[in-house]
């Protein structure tokens, strides 16, 4: 068997999957995030938490190379973005997706395989089978041929998670995956994320429900244009840090 890259390079296991140094991103000259310094943990479920407009989506987009950095440096598994696209899978914020796009649930999942099968090639029977396995994993096999626009919000979100699974990335970035989803979807997604973690991946979710952070996540990044705290939930998710993040007076 051919040893993989991780085994060849002894340092690889300690390189953070995401590393951001001095990152500033601006829209029309106005910084949305400023001087963000952050090394993500090697594995686990990580929540990015902060008020509306804190720059959470912007941070994910900058890591993905979807918005340019005004200043700073981003490394993904030690590499610049251009060399690391295949390492990342992304689920955008639901509200930013055009759900009228004419595609079935299976088509959308198969799109996640395109990096592997090449753009514009017809989806082969084998790839359809693979896409089906991922749809099954999120409990949607019976909806394979349904137009995505005709699925419920929670089902649409699960289709996107299945597409991310099809990408077989190392690191998963999801923008508010739990927003407005039903209890079944939440349960299925937590199970999927935990199995990715158990396989050694880092799963990053922008998350807006503060009350469920301790039960779902291992790590938290508290962000309000700047990093307020970044550590295991037990250490960083304190009332004082949450208050600082949301600009509330700190009690006591
Ligand atoms: P969050 O995801 O934490 O709610 P965003 O990253 O979406 O925050 O936005 C951070 C700030 O940047 C907000 O003030 C928002 O209005 C602004 N912003 C986001 N995207 C754009 C854009 N494409 N053009 C101009 N301003 C933007
Ligand atoms: Mg956002």
GROMACS .gro file of C-alpha atoms and ligand atoms in nm:
model
  280
    1UNK     CA    1   0.000   0.000   0.000
    2UNK     CA    2   0.117   0.350  -0.082
    3UNK     CA    3   0.174   0.560   0.233
    4UNK     CA    4  -0.031   0.877   0.221
    5UNK     CA    5   0.106   1.226   0.261
    6UNK     CA    6   0.031   1.242   0.632
    7UNK     CA    7   0.246   0.941   0.701
    8UNK     CA    8   0.532   1.071   0.489
    9UNK     CA    9   0.547   1.407   0.661
   10UNK     CA   10   0.579   1.360   1.034
   11UNK     CA   11   0.485   1.724   1.101
   12UNK     CA   12   0.154   1.702   0.917
   13UNK     CA   13  -0.046   1.586   1.217
   14UNK     CA   14   0.032   1.908   1.406
   15UNK     CA   15  -0.039   2.155   1.124
   16UNK     CA   16  -0.371   2.324   1.200
   17UNK     CA   17  -0.634   2.251   0.934
   18UNK     CA   18  -0.709   2.624   0.924
   19UNK     CA   19  -0.464   2.896   1.020
   20UNK     CA   20  -0.543   3.265   0.991
   21UNK     CA   21  -0.290   3.538   1.071
   22UNK     CA   22  -0.362   3.910   1.085
   23UNK     CA   23  -0.664   3.870   0.857
   24UNK     CA   24  -0.859   4.180   0.763
   25UNK     CA   25  -1.142   4.163   0.509
   26UNK     CA   26  -1.310   4.482   0.393
   27UNK     CA   27  -1.612   4.558   0.177
   28UNK     CA   28  -1.590   4.896   0.001
   29UNK     CA   29  -1.298   4.988   0.225
   30UNK     CA   30  -1.489   4.913   0.546
   31UNK     CA   31  -1.342   4.624   0.745
   32UNK     CA   32  -1.589   4.344   0.828
   33UNK     CA   33  -1.326   4.150   1.023
   34UNK     CA   34  -1.004   4.296   1.156
   35UNK     CA   35  -0.671   4.143   1.246
   36UNK     CA   36  -0.814   3.796   1.304
   37UNK     CA   37  -0.559   3.550   1.438
   38UNK     CA   38  -0.685   3.195   1.467
   39UNK     CA   39  -0.545   2.844   1.455
   40UNK     CA   40  -0.823   2.587   1.438
   41UNK     CA   41  -0.794   2.266   1.640
   42UNK     CA   42  -0.692   1.951   1.452
   43UNK     CA   43  -1.030   1.777   1.478
   44UNK     CA   44  -1.368   1.818   1.640
   45UNK     CA   45  -1.691   2.012   1.608
   46UNK     CA   46  -1.632   2.385   1.627
   47UNK     CA   47  -1.892   2.662   1.652
   48UNK     CA   48  -1.829   3.015   1.527
   49UNK     CA   49  -2.052   3.235   1.740
   50UNK     CA   50  -2.118   3.608   1.731
   51UNK     CA   51  -2.392   3.866   1.668
   52UNK     CA   52  -2.538   3.950   1.326
   53UNK     CA   53  -2.283   4.133   1.118
   54UNK     CA   54  -1.991   4.004   1.330
   55UNK     CA   55  -1.816   3.876   1.018
   56UNK     CA   56  -1.878   3.503   1.067
   57UNK     CA   57  -1.980   3.437   0.706
   58UNK     CA   58  -1.703   3.667   0.589
   59UNK     CA   59  -1.443   3.464   0.778
   60UNK     CA   60  -1.562   3.140   0.613
   61UNK     CA   61  -1.569   3.304   0.270
   62UNK     CA   62  -1.218   3.442   0.315
   63UNK     CA   63  -1.089   3.096   0.413
   64UNK     CA   64  -1.254   2.958   0.098
   65UNK     CA   65  -1.104   3.234  -0.115
   66UNK     CA   66  -1.451   3.366  -0.207
   67UNK     CA   67  -1.370   3.714  -0.076
   68UNK     CA   68  -1.021   3.864  -0.090
   69UNK     CA   69  -0.812   3.941   0.219
   70UNK     CA   70  -0.716   4.307   0.252
   71UNK     CA   71  -0.439   4.199   0.485
   72UNK     CA   72  -0.313   3.882   0.643
   73UNK     CA   73  -0.244   3.523   0.559
   74UNK     CA   74  -0.458   3.210   0.540
   75UNK     CA   75  -0.324   2.855   0.535
   76UNK     CA   76  -0.532   2.542   0.487
   77UNK     CA   77  -0.354   2.229   0.605
   78UNK     CA   78  -0.038   2.438   0.570
   79UNK     CA   79  -0.111   2.533   0.209
   80UNK     CA   80  -0.233   2.847   0.034
   81UNK     CA   81  -0.600   2.838  -0.073
   82UNK     CA   82  -0.516   2.775  -0.440
   83UNK     CA   83  -0.353   2.443  -0.349
   84UNK     CA   84  -0.608   2.338  -0.090
   85UNK     CA   85  -0.951   2.369  -0.255
   86UNK     CA   86  -0.998   1.993  -0.250
   87UNK     CA   87  -0.939   1.988   0.126
   88UNK     CA   88  -1.249   2.197   0.201
   89UNK     CA   89  -1.620   2.132   0.167
   90UNK     CA   90  -1.858   2.424   0.212
   91UNK     CA   91  -2.229   2.449   0.288
   92UNK     CA   92  -2.337   2.812   0.234
   93UNK     CA   93  -2.596   2.996   0.440
   94UNK     CA   94  -2.935   2.864   0.325
   95UNK     CA   95  -3.073   3.207   0.247
   96UNK     CA   96  -2.791   3.266  -0.005
   97UNK     CA   97  -2.883   2.968  -0.224
   98UNK     CA   98  -3.109   2.987  -0.531
   99UNK     CA   99  -3.352   2.706  -0.456
  100UNK     CA  100  -3.527   2.746  -0.794
  101UNK     CA  101  -3.218   2.606  -0.962
  102UNK     CA  102  -3.353   2.318  -1.172
  103UNK     CA  103  -3.184   2.014  -1.019
  104UNK     CA  104  -3.293   1.708  -0.828
  105UNK     CA  105  -3.159   1.618  -0.485
  106UNK     CA  106  -2.942   1.351  -0.650
  107UNK     CA  107  -2.803   1.603  -0.904
  108UNK     CA  108  -2.702   1.839  -0.626
  109UNK     CA  109  -2.519   1.563  -0.437
  110UNK     CA  110  -2.352   1.441  -0.758
  111UNK     CA  111  -2.216   1.795  -0.803
  112UNK     CA  112  -2.004   1.725  -0.497
  113UNK     CA  113  -1.834   1.448  -0.697
  114UNK     CA  114  -1.747   1.676  -0.988
  115UNK     CA  115  -1.408   1.764  -0.853
  116UNK     CA  116  -1.333   1.396  -0.877
  117UNK     CA  117  -1.503   1.314  -1.207
  118UNK     CA  118  -1.426   1.641  -1.387
  119UNK     CA  119  -1.660   1.926  -1.470
  120UNK     CA  120  -1.926   1.883  -1.736
  121UNK     CA  121  -1.881   1.512  -1.771
  122UNK     CA  122  -2.213   1.330  -1.761
  123UNK     CA  123  -2.292   1.170  -1.427
  124UNK     CA  124  -2.225   0.801  -1.473
  125UNK     CA  125  -2.429   0.524  -1.319
  126UNK     CA  126  -2.145   0.460  -1.070
  127UNK     CA  127  -2.147   0.824  -0.965
  128UNK     CA  128  -2.524   0.822  -0.927
  129UNK     CA  129  -2.484   0.519  -0.702
  130UNK     CA  130  -2.222   0.701  -0.496
  131UNK     CA  131  -2.443   1.008  -0.469
  132UNK     CA  132  -2.724   0.782  -0.351
  133UNK     CA  133  -2.506   0.647  -0.068
  134UNK     CA  134  -2.453   1.003   0.060
  135UNK     CA  135  -2.823   1.088   0.029
  136UNK     CA  136  -2.900   0.773   0.224
  137UNK     CA  137  -2.660   0.882   0.497
  138UNK     CA  138  -2.870   1.194   0.555
  139UNK     CA  139  -3.192   0.993   0.540
  140UNK     CA  140  -3.313   1.122   0.204
  141UNK     CA  141  -3.281   0.830  -0.037
  142UNK     CA  142  -3.652   0.837  -0.113
  143UNK     CA  143  -3.625   1.201  -0.227
  144UNK     CA  144  -3.344   1.143  -0.480
  145UNK     CA  145  -3.551   1.252  -0.779
  146UNK     CA  146  -3.734   1.540  -0.612
  147UNK     CA  147  -3.650   1.893  -0.733
  148UNK     CA  148  -3.452   2.068  -0.457
  149UNK     CA  149  -3.699   2.359  -0.464
  150UNK     CA  150  -3.977   2.119  -0.367
  151UNK     CA  151  -3.802   1.994  -0.051
  152UNK     CA  152  -3.854   2.135   0.298
  153UNK     CA  153  -3.588   2.367   0.442
  154UNK     CA  154  -3.447   2.091   0.659
  155UNK     CA  155  -3.435   1.847   0.367
  156UNK     CA  156  -3.260   2.105   0.149
  157UNK     CA  157  -3.001   2.154   0.421
  158UNK     CA  158  -2.947   1.777   0.439
  159UNK     CA  159  -2.899   1.761   0.060
  160UNK     CA  160  -2.622   2.017   0.096
  161UNK     CA  161  -2.463   1.819   0.377
  162UNK     CA  162  -2.476   1.509   0.151
  163UNK     CA  163  -2.309   1.710  -0.124
  164UNK     CA  164  -2.035   1.811   0.120
  165UNK     CA  165  -1.989   1.443   0.214
  166UNK     CA  166  -1.952   1.354  -0.155
  167UNK     CA  167  -1.658   1.595  -0.176
  168UNK     CA  168  -1.461   1.377   0.065
  169UNK     CA  169  -1.285   1.682   0.203
  170UNK     CA  170  -1.066   1.697   0.513
  171UNK     CA  171  -1.232   1.999   0.667
  172UNK     CA  172  -1.598   2.101   0.654
  173UNK     CA  173  -1.723   2.459   0.671
  174UNK     CA  174  -2.096   2.511   0.721
  175UNK     CA  175  -2.271   2.847   0.751
  176UNK     CA  176  -2.561   2.818   0.998
  177UNK     CA  177  -2.649   2.457   0.909
  178UNK     CA  178  -2.897   2.434   1.197
  179UNK     CA  179  -3.087   2.755   1.118
  180UNK     CA  180  -3.459   2.687   1.079
  181UNK     CA  181  -3.428   2.309   1.047
  182UNK     CA  182  -3.659   2.054   1.205
  183UNK     CA  183  -3.560   1.822   1.492
  184UNK     CA  184  -3.505   1.521   1.258
  185UNK     CA  185  -3.265   1.719   1.042
  186UNK     CA  186  -3.077   1.848   1.344
  187UNK     CA  187  -3.037   1.495   1.479
  188UNK     CA  188  -2.922   1.353   1.144
  189UNK     CA  189  -2.672   1.635   1.093
  190UNK     CA  190  -2.524   1.602   1.442
  191UNK     CA  191  -2.474   1.229   1.379
  192UNK     CA  192  -2.304   1.294   1.045
  193UNK     CA  193  -2.078   1.564   1.194
  194UNK     CA  194  -1.980   1.336   1.482
  195UNK     CA  195  -1.886   1.055   1.247
  196UNK     CA  196  -1.672   1.300   1.046
  197UNK     CA  197  -1.504   1.406   1.368
  198UNK     CA  198  -1.449   1.045   1.468
  199UNK     CA  199  -1.282   0.992   1.130
  200UNK     CA  200  -1.042   1.276   1.218
  201UNK     CA  201  -1.201   1.576   1.045
  202UNK     CA  202  -1.265   1.926   1.169
  203UNK     CA  203  -1.625   2.042   1.123
  204UNK     CA  204  -1.677   2.418   1.155
  205UNK     CA  205  -2.032   2.556   1.186
  206UNK     CA  206  -2.144   2.914   1.215
  207UNK     CA  207  -2.399   2.874   1.491
  208UNK     CA  208  -2.658   3.114   1.626
  209UNK     CA  209  -2.829   2.918   1.903
  210UNK     CA  210  -2.619   2.986   2.211
  211UNK     CA  211  -2.813   2.742   2.429
  212UNK     CA  212  -2.712   2.437   2.223
  213UNK     CA  213  -2.340   2.518   2.191
  214UNK     CA  214  -2.224   2.305   2.488
  215UNK     CA  215  -2.429   2.002   2.386
  216UNK     CA  216  -2.327   1.999   2.018
  217UNK     CA  217  -1.977   2.146   2.000
  218UNK     CA  218  -1.630   2.071   2.135
  219UNK     CA  219  -1.469   2.405   2.048
  220UNK     CA  220  -1.589   2.759   2.003
  221UNK     CA  221  -1.461   3.069   1.827
  222UNK     CA  222  -1.630   3.380   1.965
  223UNK     CA  223  -1.611   3.650   1.699
  224UNK     CA  224  -1.720   4.009   1.680
  225UNK     CA  225  -1.513   4.159   1.399
  226UNK     CA  226  -1.217   4.046   1.609
  227UNK     CA  227  -1.152   3.722   1.795
  228UNK     CA  228  -1.292   3.742   2.148
  229UNK     CA  229  -1.193   3.387   2.246
  230UNK     CA  230  -1.107   3.057   2.081
  231UNK     CA  231  -1.071   2.738   2.282
  232UNK     CA  232  -1.258   2.427   2.395
  233UNK     CA  233  -1.620   2.512   2.483
  234UNK     CA  234  -1.554   2.439   2.852
  235UNK     CA  235  -1.286   2.707   2.868
  236UNK     CA  236  -1.403   2.972   2.625
  237UNK     CA  237  -1.782   2.961   2.637
  238UNK     CA  238  -1.815   3.157   2.960
  239UNK     CA  239  -2.091   3.409   3.036
  240UNK     CA  240  -1.828   3.684   3.045
  241UNK     CA  241  -1.690   3.595   2.701
  242UNK     CA  242  -2.041   3.564   2.555
  243UNK     CA  243  -2.130   3.905   2.700
  244UNK     CA  244  -1.814   4.059   2.554
  245UNK     CA  245  -1.893   3.903   2.214
  246UNK     CA  246  -2.245   4.042   2.207
  247UNK     CA  247  -2.143   4.378   2.349
  248UNK     CA  248  -2.344   4.333   2.668
  249UNK     CA  249  -2.240   4.458   3.008
  250UNK     CA  250  -2.048   4.186   3.193
  251UNK     CA  251  -2.229   4.092   3.514
  252UNK     CA  252  -2.051   4.072   3.849
  253LIG     P1  253  -2.235   3.753   0.990
  253LIG     O1  254  -2.226   3.632   0.905
  253LIG     O2  255  -2.158   3.741   1.120
  253LIG     O3  256  -2.376   3.796   1.018
  253LIG     P2  257  -2.122   3.887   0.760
  253LIG     O4  258  -1.987   3.828   0.743
  253LIG     O5  259  -2.228   3.841   0.668
  253LIG     O6  260  -2.166   3.875   0.913
  253LIG     O7  261  -2.113   4.044   0.743
  253LIG     C1  262  -2.019   4.123   0.815
  253LIG     C2  263  -2.036   4.270   0.772
  253LIG     O8  264  -1.997   4.284   0.637
  253LIG     C3  265  -2.177   4.321   0.783
  253LIG     O9  266  -2.172   4.455   0.825
  253LIG     C4  267  -2.229   4.309   0.642
  253LIG    O10  268  -2.328   4.405   0.617
  253LIG     C5  269  -2.104   4.335   0.560
  253LIG     N1  270  -2.107   4.264   0.431
  253LIG     C6  271  -2.116   4.129   0.415
  253LIG     N2  272  -2.113   4.095   0.284
  253LIG     C7  273  -2.104   4.212   0.216
  253LIG     C8  274  -2.097   4.245   0.077
  253LIG     N3  275  -2.099   4.149  -0.018
  253LIG     N4  276  -2.086   4.374   0.044
  253LIG     C9  277  -2.082   4.471   0.138
  253LIG     N5  278  -2.089   4.448   0.270
  253LIG    C10  279  -2.099   4.321   0.309
  254LIG    MG1  280  -2.367   3.508   0.822
   0.00000   0.00000   0.00000
